Coordinates of C-alpha atoms and ligand atoms in Angstrom, one line a residue:
X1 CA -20.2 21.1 19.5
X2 CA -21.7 18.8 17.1
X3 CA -24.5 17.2 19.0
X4 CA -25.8 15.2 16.4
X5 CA -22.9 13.2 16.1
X6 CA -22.8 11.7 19.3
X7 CA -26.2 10.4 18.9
X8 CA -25.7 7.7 16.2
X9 CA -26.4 3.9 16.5
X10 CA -23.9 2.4 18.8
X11 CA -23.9 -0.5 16.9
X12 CA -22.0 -0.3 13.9
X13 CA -22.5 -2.2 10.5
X14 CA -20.2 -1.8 7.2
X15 CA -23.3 0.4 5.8
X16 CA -23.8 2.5 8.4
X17 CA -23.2 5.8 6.6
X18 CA -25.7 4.6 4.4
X19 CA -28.2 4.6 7.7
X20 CA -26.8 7.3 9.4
X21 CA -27.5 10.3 7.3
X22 CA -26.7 12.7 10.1
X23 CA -23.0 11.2 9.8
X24 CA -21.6 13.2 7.1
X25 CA -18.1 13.2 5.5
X26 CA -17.7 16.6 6.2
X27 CA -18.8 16.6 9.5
X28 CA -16.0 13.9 10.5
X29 CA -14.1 15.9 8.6
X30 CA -13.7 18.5 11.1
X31 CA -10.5 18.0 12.7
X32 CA -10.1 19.4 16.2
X33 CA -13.8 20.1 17.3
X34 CA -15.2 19.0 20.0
X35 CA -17.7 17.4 18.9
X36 CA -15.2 15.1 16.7
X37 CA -13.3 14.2 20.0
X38 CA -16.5 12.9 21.6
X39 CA -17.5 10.8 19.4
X40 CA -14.3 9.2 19.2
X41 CA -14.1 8.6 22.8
X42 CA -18.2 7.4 22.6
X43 CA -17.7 5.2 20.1
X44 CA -14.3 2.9 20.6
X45 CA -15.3 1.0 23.6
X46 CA -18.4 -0.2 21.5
X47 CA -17.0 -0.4 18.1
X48 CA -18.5 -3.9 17.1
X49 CA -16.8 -5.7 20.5
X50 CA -13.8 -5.2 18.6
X51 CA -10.0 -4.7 20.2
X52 CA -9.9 -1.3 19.9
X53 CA -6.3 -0.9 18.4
X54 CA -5.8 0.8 15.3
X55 CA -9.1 2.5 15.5
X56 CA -8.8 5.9 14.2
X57 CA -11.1 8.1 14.7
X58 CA -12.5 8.2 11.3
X59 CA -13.2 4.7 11.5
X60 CA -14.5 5.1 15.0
X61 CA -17.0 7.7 14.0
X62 CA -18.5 4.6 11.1
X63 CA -16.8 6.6 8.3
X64 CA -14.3 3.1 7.3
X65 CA -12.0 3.8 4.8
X66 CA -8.2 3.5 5.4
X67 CA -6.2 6.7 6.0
X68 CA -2.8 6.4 5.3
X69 CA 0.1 8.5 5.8
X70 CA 3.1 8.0 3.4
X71 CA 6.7 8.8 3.7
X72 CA 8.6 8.8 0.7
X73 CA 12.2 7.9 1.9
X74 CA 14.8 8.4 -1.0
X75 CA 14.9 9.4 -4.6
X76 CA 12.5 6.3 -5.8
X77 CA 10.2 6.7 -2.6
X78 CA 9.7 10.4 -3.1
X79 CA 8.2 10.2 -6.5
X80 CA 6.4 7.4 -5.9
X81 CA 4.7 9.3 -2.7
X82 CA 4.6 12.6 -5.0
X83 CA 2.6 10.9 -7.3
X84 CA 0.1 9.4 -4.8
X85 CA -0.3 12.8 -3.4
X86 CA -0.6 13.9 -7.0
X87 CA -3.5 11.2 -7.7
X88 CA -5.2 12.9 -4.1
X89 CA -5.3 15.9 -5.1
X90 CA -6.5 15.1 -8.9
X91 CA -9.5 13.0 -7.6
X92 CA -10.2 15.3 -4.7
X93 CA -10.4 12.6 -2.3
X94 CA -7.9 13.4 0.5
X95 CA -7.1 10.2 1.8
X96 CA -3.7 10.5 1.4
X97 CA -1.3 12.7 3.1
X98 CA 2.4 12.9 4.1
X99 CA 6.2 14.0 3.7
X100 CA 9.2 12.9 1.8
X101 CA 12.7 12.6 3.1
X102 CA 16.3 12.6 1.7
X103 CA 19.7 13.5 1.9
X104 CA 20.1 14.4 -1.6
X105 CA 18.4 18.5 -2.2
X106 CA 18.4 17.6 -6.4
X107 CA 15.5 15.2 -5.8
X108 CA 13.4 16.4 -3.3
X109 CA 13.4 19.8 -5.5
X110 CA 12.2 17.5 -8.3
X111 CA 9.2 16.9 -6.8
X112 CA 5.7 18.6 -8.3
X113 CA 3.0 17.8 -5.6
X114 CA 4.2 17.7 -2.0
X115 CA 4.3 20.9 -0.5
X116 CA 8.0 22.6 -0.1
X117 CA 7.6 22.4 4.2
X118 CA 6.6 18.9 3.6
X119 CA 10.0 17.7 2.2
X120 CA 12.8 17.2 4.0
X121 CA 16.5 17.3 4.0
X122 CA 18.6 15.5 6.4
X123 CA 22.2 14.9 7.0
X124 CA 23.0 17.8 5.8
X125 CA 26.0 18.7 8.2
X126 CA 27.2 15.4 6.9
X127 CA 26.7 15.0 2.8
X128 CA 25.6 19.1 2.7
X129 CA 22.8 18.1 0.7
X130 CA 24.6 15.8 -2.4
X131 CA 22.9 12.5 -0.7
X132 CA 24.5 9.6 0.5
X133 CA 25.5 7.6 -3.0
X134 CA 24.4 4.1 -1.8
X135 CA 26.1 3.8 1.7
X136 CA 23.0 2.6 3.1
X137 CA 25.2 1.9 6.2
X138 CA 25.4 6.0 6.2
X139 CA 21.6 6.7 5.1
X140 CA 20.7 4.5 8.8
X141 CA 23.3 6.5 10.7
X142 CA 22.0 10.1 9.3
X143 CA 18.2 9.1 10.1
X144 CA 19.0 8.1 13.7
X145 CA 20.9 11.3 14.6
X146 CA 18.1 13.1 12.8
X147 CA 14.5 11.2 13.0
X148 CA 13.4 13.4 15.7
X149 CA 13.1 15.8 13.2
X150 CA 11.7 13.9 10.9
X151 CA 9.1 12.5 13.9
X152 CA 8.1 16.5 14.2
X153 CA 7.7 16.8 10.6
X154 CA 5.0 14.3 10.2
X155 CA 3.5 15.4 12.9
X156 CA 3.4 18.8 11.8
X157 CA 1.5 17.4 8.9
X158 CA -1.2 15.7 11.2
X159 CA -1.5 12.3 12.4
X160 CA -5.0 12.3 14.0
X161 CA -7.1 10.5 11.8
X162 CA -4.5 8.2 10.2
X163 CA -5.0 4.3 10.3
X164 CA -1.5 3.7 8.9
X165 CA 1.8 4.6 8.0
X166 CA 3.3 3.9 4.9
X167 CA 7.2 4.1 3.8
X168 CA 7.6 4.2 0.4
X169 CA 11.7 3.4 -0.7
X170 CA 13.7 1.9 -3.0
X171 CA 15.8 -0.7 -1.2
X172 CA 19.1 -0.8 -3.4
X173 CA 19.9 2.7 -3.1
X174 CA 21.3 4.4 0.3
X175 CA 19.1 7.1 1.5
X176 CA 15.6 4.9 1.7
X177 CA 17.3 1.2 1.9
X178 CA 19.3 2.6 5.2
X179 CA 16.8 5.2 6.5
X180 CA 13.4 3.1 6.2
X181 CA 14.0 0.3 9.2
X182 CA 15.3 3.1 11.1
X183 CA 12.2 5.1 10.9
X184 CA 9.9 2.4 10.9
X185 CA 10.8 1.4 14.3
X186 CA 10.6 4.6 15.4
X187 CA 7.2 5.5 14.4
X188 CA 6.3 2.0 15.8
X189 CA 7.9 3.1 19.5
X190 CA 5.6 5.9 18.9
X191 CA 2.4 5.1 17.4
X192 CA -0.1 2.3 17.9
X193 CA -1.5 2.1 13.9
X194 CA 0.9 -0.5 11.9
X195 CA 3.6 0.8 9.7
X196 CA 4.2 -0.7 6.2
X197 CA 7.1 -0.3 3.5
X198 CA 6.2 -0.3 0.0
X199 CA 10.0 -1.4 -1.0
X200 CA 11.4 -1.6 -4.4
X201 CA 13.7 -4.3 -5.1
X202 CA 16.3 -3.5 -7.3
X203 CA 17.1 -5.3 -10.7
X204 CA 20.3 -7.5 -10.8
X205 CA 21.3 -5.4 -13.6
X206 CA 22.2 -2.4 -11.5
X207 CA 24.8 -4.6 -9.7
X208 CA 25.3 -6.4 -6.9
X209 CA 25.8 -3.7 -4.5
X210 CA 21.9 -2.6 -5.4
X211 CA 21.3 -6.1 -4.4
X212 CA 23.6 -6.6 -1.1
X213 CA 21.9 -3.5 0.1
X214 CA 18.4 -4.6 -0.9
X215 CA 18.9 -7.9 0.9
X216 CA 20.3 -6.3 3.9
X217 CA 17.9 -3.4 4.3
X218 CA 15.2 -6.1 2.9
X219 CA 16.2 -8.0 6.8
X220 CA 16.4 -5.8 8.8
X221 CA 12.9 -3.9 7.8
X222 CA 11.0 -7.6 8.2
X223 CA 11.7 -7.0 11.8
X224 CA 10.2 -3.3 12.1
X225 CA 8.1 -3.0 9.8
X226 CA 3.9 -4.6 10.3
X227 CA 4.4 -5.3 6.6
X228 CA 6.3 -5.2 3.5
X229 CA 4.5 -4.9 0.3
X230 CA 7.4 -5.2 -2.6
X231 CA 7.5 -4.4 -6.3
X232 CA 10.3 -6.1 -8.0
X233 CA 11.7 -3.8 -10.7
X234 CA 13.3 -6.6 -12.8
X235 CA 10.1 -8.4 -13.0
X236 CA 8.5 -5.4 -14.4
X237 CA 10.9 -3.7 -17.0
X238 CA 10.6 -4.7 -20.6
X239 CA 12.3 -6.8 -22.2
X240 CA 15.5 -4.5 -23.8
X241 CA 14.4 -1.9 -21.7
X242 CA 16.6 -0.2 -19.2
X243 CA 15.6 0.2 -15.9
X244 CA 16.0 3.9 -15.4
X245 CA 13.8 4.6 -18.6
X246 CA 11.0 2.1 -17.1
X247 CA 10.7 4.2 -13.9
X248 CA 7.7 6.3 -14.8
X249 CA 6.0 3.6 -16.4
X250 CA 6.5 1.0 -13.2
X251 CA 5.8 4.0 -11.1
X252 CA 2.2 4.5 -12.7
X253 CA 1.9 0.5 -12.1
X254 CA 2.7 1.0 -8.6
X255 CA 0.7 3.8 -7.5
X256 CA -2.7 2.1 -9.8
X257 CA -2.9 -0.8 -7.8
X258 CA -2.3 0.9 -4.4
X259 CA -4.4 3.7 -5.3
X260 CA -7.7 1.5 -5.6
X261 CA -6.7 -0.5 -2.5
X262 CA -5.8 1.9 0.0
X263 CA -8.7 4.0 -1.1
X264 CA -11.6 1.0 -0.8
X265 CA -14.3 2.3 1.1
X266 CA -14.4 5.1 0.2
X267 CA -17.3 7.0 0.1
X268 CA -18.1 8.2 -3.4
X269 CA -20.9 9.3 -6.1
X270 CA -22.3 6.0 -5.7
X271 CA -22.3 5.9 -2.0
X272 CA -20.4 3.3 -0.4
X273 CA -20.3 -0.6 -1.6
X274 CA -22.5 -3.3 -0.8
X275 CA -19.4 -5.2 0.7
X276 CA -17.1 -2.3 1.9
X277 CA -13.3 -3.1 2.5
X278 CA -12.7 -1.1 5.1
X279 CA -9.1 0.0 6.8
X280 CA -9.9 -3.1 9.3
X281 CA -10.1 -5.4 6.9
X282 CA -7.0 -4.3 5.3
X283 CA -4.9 -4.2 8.8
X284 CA -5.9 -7.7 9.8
X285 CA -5.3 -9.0 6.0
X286 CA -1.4 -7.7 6.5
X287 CA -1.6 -8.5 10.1
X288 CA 0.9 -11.8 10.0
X289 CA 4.1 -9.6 8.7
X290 CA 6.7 -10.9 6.1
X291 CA 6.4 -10.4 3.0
X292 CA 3.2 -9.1 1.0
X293 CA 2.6 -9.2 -3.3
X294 CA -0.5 -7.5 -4.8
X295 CA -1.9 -8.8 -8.2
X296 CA -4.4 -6.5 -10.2
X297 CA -6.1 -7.1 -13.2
X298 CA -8.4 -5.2 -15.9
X299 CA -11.8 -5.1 -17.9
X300 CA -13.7 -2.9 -19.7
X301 CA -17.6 -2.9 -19.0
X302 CA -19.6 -3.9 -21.6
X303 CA -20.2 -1.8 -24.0
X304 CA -24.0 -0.9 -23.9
X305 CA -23.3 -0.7 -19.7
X306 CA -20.9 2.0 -20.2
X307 CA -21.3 5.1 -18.3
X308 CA -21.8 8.4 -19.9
X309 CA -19.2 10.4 -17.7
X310 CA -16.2 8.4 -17.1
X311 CA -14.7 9.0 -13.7
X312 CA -10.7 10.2 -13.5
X313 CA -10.4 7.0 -11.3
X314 CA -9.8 4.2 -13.6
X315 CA -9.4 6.2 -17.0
X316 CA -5.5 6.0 -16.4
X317 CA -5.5 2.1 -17.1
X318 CA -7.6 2.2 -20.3
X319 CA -3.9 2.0 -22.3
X320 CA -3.1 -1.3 -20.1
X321 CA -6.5 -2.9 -21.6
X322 CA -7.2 -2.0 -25.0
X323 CA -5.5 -5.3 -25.8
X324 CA -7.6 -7.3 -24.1
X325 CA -10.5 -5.7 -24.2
X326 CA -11.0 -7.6 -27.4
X327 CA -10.1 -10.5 -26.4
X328 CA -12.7 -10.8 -23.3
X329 CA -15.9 -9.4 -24.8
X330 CA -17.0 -12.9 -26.1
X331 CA -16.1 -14.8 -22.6
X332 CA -18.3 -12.1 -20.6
X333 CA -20.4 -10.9 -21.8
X334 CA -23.7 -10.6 -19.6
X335 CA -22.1 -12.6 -16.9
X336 CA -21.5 -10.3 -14.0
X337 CA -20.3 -13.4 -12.0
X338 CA -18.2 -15.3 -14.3
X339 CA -16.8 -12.0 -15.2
X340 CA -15.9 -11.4 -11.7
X341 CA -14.3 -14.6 -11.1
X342 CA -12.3 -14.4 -14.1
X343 CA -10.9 -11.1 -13.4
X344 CA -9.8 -12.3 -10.1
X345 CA -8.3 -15.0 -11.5
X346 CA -6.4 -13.5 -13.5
X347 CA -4.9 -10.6 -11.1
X348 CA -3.9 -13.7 -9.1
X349 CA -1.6 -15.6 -11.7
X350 CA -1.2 -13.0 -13.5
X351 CA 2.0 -11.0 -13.1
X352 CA 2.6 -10.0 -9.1
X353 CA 4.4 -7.1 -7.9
X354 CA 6.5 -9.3 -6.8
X355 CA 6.5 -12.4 -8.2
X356 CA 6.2 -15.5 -6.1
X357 CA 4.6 -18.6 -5.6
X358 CA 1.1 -17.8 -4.3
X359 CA 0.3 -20.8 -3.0
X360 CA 2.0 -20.2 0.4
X361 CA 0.4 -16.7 1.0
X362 CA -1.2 -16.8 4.3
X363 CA -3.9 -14.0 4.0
X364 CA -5.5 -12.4 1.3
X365 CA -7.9 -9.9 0.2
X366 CA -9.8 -9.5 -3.1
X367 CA -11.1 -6.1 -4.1
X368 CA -13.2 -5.4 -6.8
X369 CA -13.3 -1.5 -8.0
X370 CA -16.1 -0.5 -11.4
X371 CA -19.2 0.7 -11.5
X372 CA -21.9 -0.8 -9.4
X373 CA -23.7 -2.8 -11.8
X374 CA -20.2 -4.8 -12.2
X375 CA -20.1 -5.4 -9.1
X376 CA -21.1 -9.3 -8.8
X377 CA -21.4 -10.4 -4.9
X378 CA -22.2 -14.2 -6.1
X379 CA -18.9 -13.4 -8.4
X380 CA -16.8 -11.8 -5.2
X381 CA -18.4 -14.5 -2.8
X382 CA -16.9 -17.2 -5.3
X383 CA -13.5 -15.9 -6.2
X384 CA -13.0 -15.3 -2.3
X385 CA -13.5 -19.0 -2.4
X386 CA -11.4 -19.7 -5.2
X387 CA -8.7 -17.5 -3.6
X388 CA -8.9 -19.6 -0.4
X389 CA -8.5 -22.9 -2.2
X390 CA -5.3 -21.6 -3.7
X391 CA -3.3 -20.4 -0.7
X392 CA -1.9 -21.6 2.3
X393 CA -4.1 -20.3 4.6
X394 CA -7.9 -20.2 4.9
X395 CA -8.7 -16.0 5.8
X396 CA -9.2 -14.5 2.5
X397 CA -11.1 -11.0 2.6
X398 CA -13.4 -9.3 0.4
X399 CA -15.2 -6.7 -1.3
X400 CA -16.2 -3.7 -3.7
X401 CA -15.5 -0.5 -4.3
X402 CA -17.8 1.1 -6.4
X403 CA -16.4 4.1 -8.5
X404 CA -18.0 5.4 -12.2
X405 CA -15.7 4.1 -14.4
X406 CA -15.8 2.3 -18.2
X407 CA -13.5 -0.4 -16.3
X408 CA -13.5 -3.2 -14.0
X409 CA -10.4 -3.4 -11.8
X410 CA -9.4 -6.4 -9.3
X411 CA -6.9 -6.0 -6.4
X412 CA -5.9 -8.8 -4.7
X413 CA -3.5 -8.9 -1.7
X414 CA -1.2 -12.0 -0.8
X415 CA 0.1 -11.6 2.7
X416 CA 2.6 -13.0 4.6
X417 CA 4.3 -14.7 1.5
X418 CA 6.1 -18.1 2.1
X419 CA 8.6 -18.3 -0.4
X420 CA 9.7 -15.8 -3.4
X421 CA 12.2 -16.9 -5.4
X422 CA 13.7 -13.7 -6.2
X423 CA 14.4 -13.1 -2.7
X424 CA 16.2 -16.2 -2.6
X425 CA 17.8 -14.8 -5.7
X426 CA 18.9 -11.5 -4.2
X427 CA 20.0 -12.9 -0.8
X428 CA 22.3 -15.2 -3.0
X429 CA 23.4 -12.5 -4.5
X430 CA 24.3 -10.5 -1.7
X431 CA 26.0 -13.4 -0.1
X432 CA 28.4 -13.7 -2.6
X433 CA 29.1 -10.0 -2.3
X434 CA 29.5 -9.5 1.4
X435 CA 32.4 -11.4 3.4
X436 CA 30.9 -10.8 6.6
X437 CA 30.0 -13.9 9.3
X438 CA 27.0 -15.7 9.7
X439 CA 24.8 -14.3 12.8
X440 CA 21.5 -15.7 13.5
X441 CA 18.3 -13.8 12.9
X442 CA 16.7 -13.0 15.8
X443 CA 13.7 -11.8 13.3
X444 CA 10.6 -14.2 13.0
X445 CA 8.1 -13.1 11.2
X446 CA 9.7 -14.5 7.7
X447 CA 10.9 -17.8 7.4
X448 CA 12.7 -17.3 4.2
X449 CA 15.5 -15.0 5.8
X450 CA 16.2 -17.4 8.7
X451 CA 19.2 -19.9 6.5
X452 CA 21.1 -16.5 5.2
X453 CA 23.8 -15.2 5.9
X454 CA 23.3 -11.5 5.5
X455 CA 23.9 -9.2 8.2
X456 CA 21.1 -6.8 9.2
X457 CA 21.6 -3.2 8.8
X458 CA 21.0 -3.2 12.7
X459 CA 19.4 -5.4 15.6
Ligands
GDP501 P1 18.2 6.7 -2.5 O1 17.8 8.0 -3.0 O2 19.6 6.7 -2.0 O3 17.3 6.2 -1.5 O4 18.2 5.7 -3.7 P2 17.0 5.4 -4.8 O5 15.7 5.8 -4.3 O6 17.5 6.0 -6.1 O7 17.1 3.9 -4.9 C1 17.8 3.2 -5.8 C2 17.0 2.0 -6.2 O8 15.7 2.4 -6.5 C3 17.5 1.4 -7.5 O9 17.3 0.0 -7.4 C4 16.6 2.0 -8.6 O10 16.4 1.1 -9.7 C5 15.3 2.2 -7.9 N1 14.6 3.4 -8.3 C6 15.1 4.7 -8.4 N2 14.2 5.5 -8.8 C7 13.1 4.8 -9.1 C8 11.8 5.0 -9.6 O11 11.4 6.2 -9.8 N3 10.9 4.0 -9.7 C9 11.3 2.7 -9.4 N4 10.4 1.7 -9.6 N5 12.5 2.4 -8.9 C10 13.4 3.4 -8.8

C-alpha cells in the first residue's frame, strides 16, 4: 500500500505535482501495487468534472504527460519506432514503449534498440520471412489471420498506463501500408485510448505503385485510425538527392519534432512548465480525425543566457540552426516575447511535415520546448492567438515545456487538415493507375477523400 497517495487534493490543477510533493514520479511509477490501483479508481470520477475517457492512470494520479505506445509496422515504421525507443532510452525518460512488426526477418534484425521479444514476424507460413514486396493487399490479409498475436505481443509489453497508441508505417510499401488500418481497428475494438498513424507518404519518384498503395492504405486508415499525422517524403528530400539516401536524415526530422511533442509535460530538472501540455490537451487537439501536419522551428538562446550544461534533449538540432542562428540574433535579442512569436511563426509557414494549406486546419496546438527563462507566456499567449487567426477553426492549444537546452524549439500541430494538395496529387496518381470502379466512401471524417475514386483496402 501506498497510503499517501490516496490522500492528495481531489481537485486537480496543471501544477499539481508542483503542490503535491508526496506525488512522486516514482511512486506512480510503481506499476501493479495496490496502492497505484486505488488511486486510479479515487481519482477518475473527480478528475476536473472531466469525461473520464482516455484517462490513464498516470494522468489520473496528476502526473500529465502523454504515454504513448508505438508500433512500428514495416521496414520504414520499425526504424522510425527503433529510433524513438533509442531517444527513450538515451534521455532516460521512459515515455515511450512498444513493438515492431513485419513480414520481412532482414529488417526487423536491423534494428539496434527494441528488444529481440519485442519484434515480431508474421506471415511467416505465407512469405517464410522474405516480406511481402509491396502487395499491400497481402500485408492486410497476413495481419488479420495473425493480429491476435500481435494483440498479445503488445500486451505482453504493458498497456496499463498508456494514453495512446501510435502506428508508425510507411504507406507505399506492403507490410505497413496493408497491415496498419488492419491493426488500427483492432486495437480500437479493444482499447478505449485513441490510436494514431504516423504515415509516410511516398515520393512520386518511387512510382506509381508506392503511390496507388499510399492512397489506398491512406483511405482506408482515415476511417480507423483517431488520427493521422503524415510526413511527406518528397517534400523533404533534397533537391538531387535520392530518396533512399535521405531516410536517415528525414528519419531524425521525424522523430525531433515528435519527440518534443509527445514528451511535453514532462516532468524534468526544471520541474514541470508554467503552462503544461499535457496528454489531454494533445488528445482533444487530434480529436476531429483526418489528416494532421506538425511544423517545428529553431533558436538558439542568447548567448549570455546560455546554460552551462547543455541537455541531450535539443543538442541533436544544433546542425539544423547554425544557419540561422546568425541571422536572428539582431531580431531577438532580449525579447522573450517577440522571440516567441516569431519562432512560432515560423514553424507555422515554415516547411510542414506535410505540406498543406494551413488555413483550413481545424485544431491546433503550439508548444514551446527551451529553457525556462525562454519561455515567454505573453509570447505563447499571443502566438496561440496568432495561430487562431490563421486557421479555420477557433481551438488552438498551448504551452511549454521546459528542458536545459542552448535552444528554443516550437512545435505546432494542425489537425484535422482541410485540403493538402499533395494528397490530391497522390490520389490522382493512383487513379490513373488502378482500373477499379468508383464506390462511395462510407468514411467521414476527411472531406478530401470523398470525390475519389480509390478503393479502400477494406470497409
Ligand atoms: P514495408 O516494409 O513493406 O512496410 O515497406 P516500407 O516500410 O519499406 O515502405 C515503403 C515506403 O516507405 C517507401 O515509400 C519508402 O520511401 C518509405 N521508406 C522506407 N524506409 C524509410 C525510412 O527509413 N524513412 C522514411 N522516411 N521513409 C522510408
Amino acid at each position: 500500500m501506498v497510503p499517501e497517495l490516496i490522500i492528495l487534493p481531489i481537485v486537480l490543477t496543471k501544477r499539481r505535482i508542483k503542490k503535491a510533493p508526496a506525488l512522486t514520479i516514482d511512486k506512480i511509477e510503481a506499476p501493479g501495487s495496490l496502492g497505484y490501483k486505488k488511486v486510479f479508481e479515487l481519482r477518475t470520477d473527480k478528475f476536473l468534472g472531466e469525461k473520464t475517457d482516455n484517462i490513464s492512470h498516470n494522468q489520473a494520479a496528476g502526473c500529465h504527460f502523454m504515454k504513448i505506445f508505438f508500433i512500428g509496422f514495416g521496414q520504414a515504421g520499425g526504424k522510425i519506432v527503433d529510433m524513438f525507443l533509442s531517444q527513450d532510452k538515451r534521455l532516460g525518460t521512459n515515455s515511450f514503449r512498444g513493438i515492431v512488426v513485419n513480414t520481412a526477418r532482414t529488417d526487423l534484425m536491423g534494428l539496434k534498440t527494441v528488444p529481440m521479444r519485442d519484434r515480431i514476424l508474421i506471415g511467416q507460413t505465407v512469405v517464410k520471412g522474405h516480406g511481402v514486396g509491396t502487395d499491400n493487399a497481402a500485408g492486410a490479409k497476413i495481419t488479420l489471420d495473425e493480429v491476435d498475436g500481435v494483440m498479445s505481443a503488445i500486451d505482453r509489453v504493458g498497456t496499463h498506463d498508456v494514453d495512446a497508441f501510435m502506428i508508425v508505417a510507411g504507406l507505399g510499401g506492403g507490410t505497413g501500408s496493408g497491415g496498419t488500418p488492419v491493426l488500427a481497428r483492432e486495437l480500437k475494438k479493444i482499447y478505449q485510448e485513441p490510436v494514431y498513424v504516423l504515415g509516410i507518404l511516398p515520393a512520386p519518384e518511387e512510382g506509381r505503385l508506392y503511390s496507388y498503395n499510399a492512397a489506398r492504405s491512406l483511405k482506408t486508415i482515415i476511417n480507423e485510425a483517431d488520427n493521422t499525422f503524415l510526413f511527406d517524403n518528397s517534400a523533404w528530400k533534397n533537391e538531387g538527392e535520392s530518396v533512399k539516401t535521405a531516410f536517415q536524415r528525414l528519419n531524425d526530422e521525424i522523430v525531433r519534432r515528435f519527440g518534443i511533442l509527445f514528451r511535453a509535460g514532462e516532468p524534468g530538472k526544471f520541474g514541470v512548465g508554467e503552462m503544461v501540455v499535457d496528454s489531454s490537451e494533445i488528445i482533444n487537439t487530434l480529436r476531429g480525425g483526418g489528416i494532421t501536419t506538425v511544423g517545428y522551428a529553431i533558436s538558439s538562446v542568447s548567448s549570455k543566457k546560455k546554460q552551462k550544461n547543455v541537455g541531450a534533449f535539443i543538442t541533436s538540432i544544433k546542425d539544423t540552426i547554425i544557419r540561422r542562428d546568425h541571422e536572428e540574433e539582431g531580431l531577438l535579442g532580449e525579447d522573450r516575447t517577440a522571440k516567441v512569436i516569431s519562432l512560432v511563426r515560423r514553424a507555422m509557414l515554415g516547411r510542414l511535415t506535410l505540406p498543406c494549406d494551413y488555413s483550413t486546419a481545424e485544431r491546433a496546438l503550439v508548444l514551446v520546448a527551451g529553457p525556462p527563462d525562454e519561455l515567454d507566456r505573453k509570447g505563447i499567449e499571443k502566438a496561440k492567438s496568432w495561430v487562431e487567426e490563421n486557421i479555420a477553426g477557433v481551438e488552438v492549444r498551448g504551452g511549454d515545456y521546459p528542458v536545459n537546452s542552448e535552444f528554443v524549439a516550437v512545435v505546432v500541430v494542425l489537425a484535422s487538415i482541410g485540403n493538402a494538395p499533395r494528397i490530391r496529387e497522390l490520389l490522382e496518381i493512383a487513379k490513373e493507375t488502378k482500373d477499379d470502379v468508383y464506390k462511395p466512401d462510407r468514411g467521414k471524417k476527411s472531406t478530401m477523400f470523398e470525390q475519389e475514386s480509390i478503393e479502400p483496402l477494406f470497409e
